[in-house]
GROMACS .gro file of C-alpha atoms in nm:
model
  169
    1GLY     CA    1   0.978   6.559   9.378
    2ASN     CA    2   0.825   6.256   9.541
    3PHE     CA    3   0.739   5.914   9.412
    4ILE     CA    4   0.577   5.570   9.558
    5ALA     CA    5   0.607   5.229   9.450
    6ALA     CA    6   0.505   4.917   9.568
    7LEU     CA    7   0.630   4.624   9.464
    8PRO     CA    8   0.644   4.224   9.523
    9LYS     CA    9   0.783   4.043   9.755
   10GLY     CA   10   1.046   3.786   9.629
   11GLY     CA   11   1.209   3.994   9.372
   12GLN     CA   12   1.586   4.158   9.355
   13TYR     CA   13   1.476   4.548   9.205
   14ALA     CA   14   1.713   4.840   9.112
   15CYS     CA   15   1.624   5.185   9.120
   16LYS     CA   16   1.777   5.453   8.923
   17VAL     CA   17   1.759   5.832   8.981
   18GLU     CA   18   1.865   6.117   8.675
   19ALA     CA   19   1.828   6.451   8.584
   20VAL     CA   20   2.072   6.610   8.293
   21ASP     CA   21   2.365   6.770   8.413
   22TYR     CA   22   2.355   6.549   8.728
   23VAL     CA   23   2.512   6.208   8.861
   24PHE     CA   24   2.324   5.926   8.859
   25TYR     CA   25   2.196   5.753   9.183
   26SER     CA   26   2.180   5.394   9.126
   27GLN     CA   27   1.991   5.207   9.465
   28GLN     CA   28   1.957   4.772   9.448
   29PHE     CA   29   1.664   4.647   9.638
   30ASN     CA   30   1.642   4.276   9.759
   31LEU     CA   31   1.296   4.143   9.846
   32SER     CA   32   1.399   3.756   9.831
   33ASP     CA   33   1.542   3.718  10.180
   34GLY     CA   34   1.189   3.797  10.359
   35ASN     CA   35   1.322   4.037  10.591
   36PHE     CA   36   1.128   4.359  10.527
   37ASP     CA   37   0.808   4.528  10.712
   38PHE     CA   38   0.560   4.624  10.577
   39LYS     CA   39   0.655   4.966  10.634
   40PRO     CA   40   0.767   5.247  10.386
   41TYR     CA   41   1.135   5.262  10.302
   42ILE     CA   42   1.224   5.659  10.249
   43LEU     CA   43   1.479   5.699  10.032
   44ASP     CA   44   1.570   6.110  10.018
   45ILE     CA   45   1.800   6.133   9.752
   46GLU     CA   46   1.990   6.429   9.666
   47LEU     CA   47   2.199   6.456   9.353
   48ILE     CA   48   2.535   6.553   9.290
   49PRO     CA   49   2.596   6.825   8.958
   50ILE     CA   50   2.821   6.643   8.783
   51PRO     CA   51   3.178   6.782   8.880
   52THR     CA   52   3.337   7.040   8.608
   53VAL     CA   53   3.618   7.282   8.636
   54GLN     CA   54   3.346   7.525   8.708
   55ASN     CA   55   3.209   7.377   8.993
   56THR     CA   56   3.453   7.211   9.159
   57THR     CA   57   3.805   7.115   9.264
   58GLN     CA   58   3.707   6.799   9.442
   59PRO     CA   59   3.664   6.439   9.263
   60TYR     CA   60   3.327   6.282   9.358
   61SER     CA   61   3.364   5.905   9.462
   62MET     CA   62   3.037   5.669   9.494
   63VAL     CA   63   2.946   5.337   9.498
   64LEU     CA   64   2.815   5.144   9.224
   65ASN     CA   65   2.531   4.976   9.415
   66ASN     CA   66   2.464   4.734   9.109
   67ILE     CA   67   2.797   4.577   9.029
   68PHE     CA   68   2.805   4.190   9.080
   69PHE     CA   69   3.080   3.920   9.036
   70GLU     CA   70   3.106   3.594   9.121
   71THR     CA   71   3.220   3.505   9.451
   72GLY     CA   72   3.595   3.489   9.450
   73SER     CA   73   3.613   3.583   9.101
   74THR     CA   74   3.625   3.867   8.876
   75ALA     CA   75   3.350   3.795   8.632
   76LEU     CA   76   3.104   4.037   8.642
   77LEU     CA   77   2.742   3.861   8.660
   78PRO     CA   78   2.459   3.998   8.419
   79LYS     CA   79   2.279   4.151   8.626
   80SER     CA   80   2.597   4.410   8.617
   81ASN     CA   81   2.477   4.529   8.345
   82TYR     CA   82   2.220   4.741   8.431
   83GLU     CA   83   2.528   4.961   8.689
   84ILE     CA   84   2.770   4.973   8.331
   85GLU     CA   85   2.468   5.108   8.075
   86ASN     CA   86   2.420   5.373   8.393
   87ILE     CA   87   2.783   5.470   8.342
   88VAL     CA   88   2.772   5.451   8.000
   89GLN     CA   89   2.499   5.700   7.925
   90MET     CA   90   2.619   5.938   8.204
   91MET     CA   91   2.993   5.937   8.005
   92SER     CA   92   2.844   5.952   7.611
   93ALA     CA   93   2.612   6.281   7.800
   94ASN     CA   94   2.940   6.401   7.913
   95PRO     CA   95   3.211   6.331   7.662
   96MET     CA   96   3.468   6.542   7.882
   97LEU     CA   97   3.383   6.335   8.183
   98LYS     CA   98   3.735   6.122   8.308
   99ILE     CA   99   3.671   5.834   8.555
  100ILE     CA  100   3.846   5.592   8.792
  101ILE     CA  101   3.723   5.275   8.893
  102VAL     CA  102   3.807   5.166   9.227
  103GLY     CA  103   3.781   4.768   9.303
  104HIS     CA  104   3.736   4.695   9.714
  105THR     CA  105   3.763   4.413   9.911
  106ASP     CA  106   3.673   4.290  10.302
  107ASN     CA  107   3.965   4.140  10.496
  108VAL     CA  108   3.913   3.804  10.470
  109GLY     CA  109   4.204   3.632  10.305
  110ASN     CA  110   4.547   3.712  10.170
  111GLU     CA  111   4.593   4.049  10.186
  112LYS     CA  112   4.831   4.067   9.844
  113ASP     CA  113   4.497   3.815   9.689
  114ASN     CA  114   4.320   4.093   9.812
  115PHE     CA  115   4.453   4.320   9.649
  116ARG     CA  116   4.459   4.165   9.327
  117LEU     CA  117   4.141   4.086   9.286
  118SER     CA  118   4.013   4.435   9.388
  119GLN     CA  119   4.206   4.551   9.118
  120GLU     CA  120   4.133   4.275   8.839
  121ARG     CA  121   3.741   4.357   8.913
  122ALA     CA  122   3.814   4.726   8.889
  123LYS     CA  123   4.008   4.665   8.512
  124SER     CA  124   3.653   4.405   8.465
  125VAL     CA  125   3.428   4.708   8.479
  126HIS     CA  126   3.672   4.910   8.280
  127ASP     CA  127   3.727   4.700   8.005
  128ALA     CA  128   3.287   4.640   8.018
  129LEU     CA  129   3.286   5.003   7.989
  130VAL     CA  130   3.553   5.026   7.696
  131PHE     CA  131   3.336   4.702   7.508
  132LYS     CA  132   3.031   4.933   7.521
  133GLY     CA  133   3.228   5.208   7.341
  134ILE     CA  134   3.376   5.465   7.625
  135PRO     CA  135   3.739   5.534   7.472
  136ALA     CA  136   3.998   5.414   7.692
  137ASP     CA  137   4.195   5.734   7.775
  138LYS     CA  138   3.882   5.846   7.966
  139ILE     CA  139   3.872   5.499   8.230
  140LYS     CA  140   4.139   5.456   8.474
  141TYR     CA  141   4.133   5.186   8.727
  142GLU     CA  142   4.265   5.108   9.061
  143GLY     CA  143   4.240   4.833   9.302
  144LYS     CA  144   4.230   4.901   9.713
  145GLY     CA  145   4.187   4.547   9.841
  146ASP     CA  146   4.086   4.557  10.216
  147THR     CA  147   4.277   4.910  10.309
  148GLN     CA  148   3.995   5.108  10.301
  149PRO     CA  149   3.735   4.927  10.460
  150ILE     CA  150   3.364   5.141  10.502
  151ALA     CA  151   3.217   4.935  10.736
  152ASP     CA  152   3.340   4.698  11.009
  153ASN     CA  153   3.484   4.387  10.880
  154THR     CA  154   3.372   4.183  11.235
  155THR     CA  155   2.988   4.105  11.042
  156GLU     CA  156   2.920   3.972  10.738
  157GLU     CA  157   2.690   4.292  10.702
  158GLY     CA  158   2.970   4.517  10.693
  159ARG     CA  159   3.236   4.275  10.536
  160SER     CA  160   2.954   4.304  10.264
  161LYS     CA  161   2.967   4.675  10.238
  162ASN     CA  162   3.325   4.639  10.210
  163ARG     CA  163   3.343   4.444   9.939
  164ARG     CA  164   3.233   4.701   9.668
  165THR     CA  165   3.344   4.875   9.373
  166GLU     CA  166   3.334   5.294   9.340
  167LEU     CA  167   3.348   5.555   9.049
  168VAL     CA  168   3.543   5.881   9.083
  169ILE     CA  169   3.525   6.124   8.869
   0.00000   0.00000   0.00000
């Protein structure tokens, strides 16, 4: 289907696309920095079927675009509740699912500290999900530190992409 929305500048927005038996898609839009054009921003979103024994042998991994931490901290920011609720809804609707929360950092700082930070951030997401009622035996967590970058660490934009939390089904 198609959808169009006009968003007022000056705010931060989140968008969620979902369908029964599919992994949700979630995206953040920050229109507060003033760096945007009056052109359409087009997203072509292909939802992925929730992996089951019948339809895949490979795990599915997605970046959780709406998980946020205080700088250098393991404390989840309140605006992360949106993504936590998305995961809770998906897990509740699909009780057979098991997931792994994976934390990543950029390469700034000490390698050992980055690994610890990534692991503790993944644990914070794990703990938030357990607090919301997801059984702990359905969720594992791990940290990768700066060992799996998805962008160039020489720019702030690249480092920002590398500081991420992933969900693996």
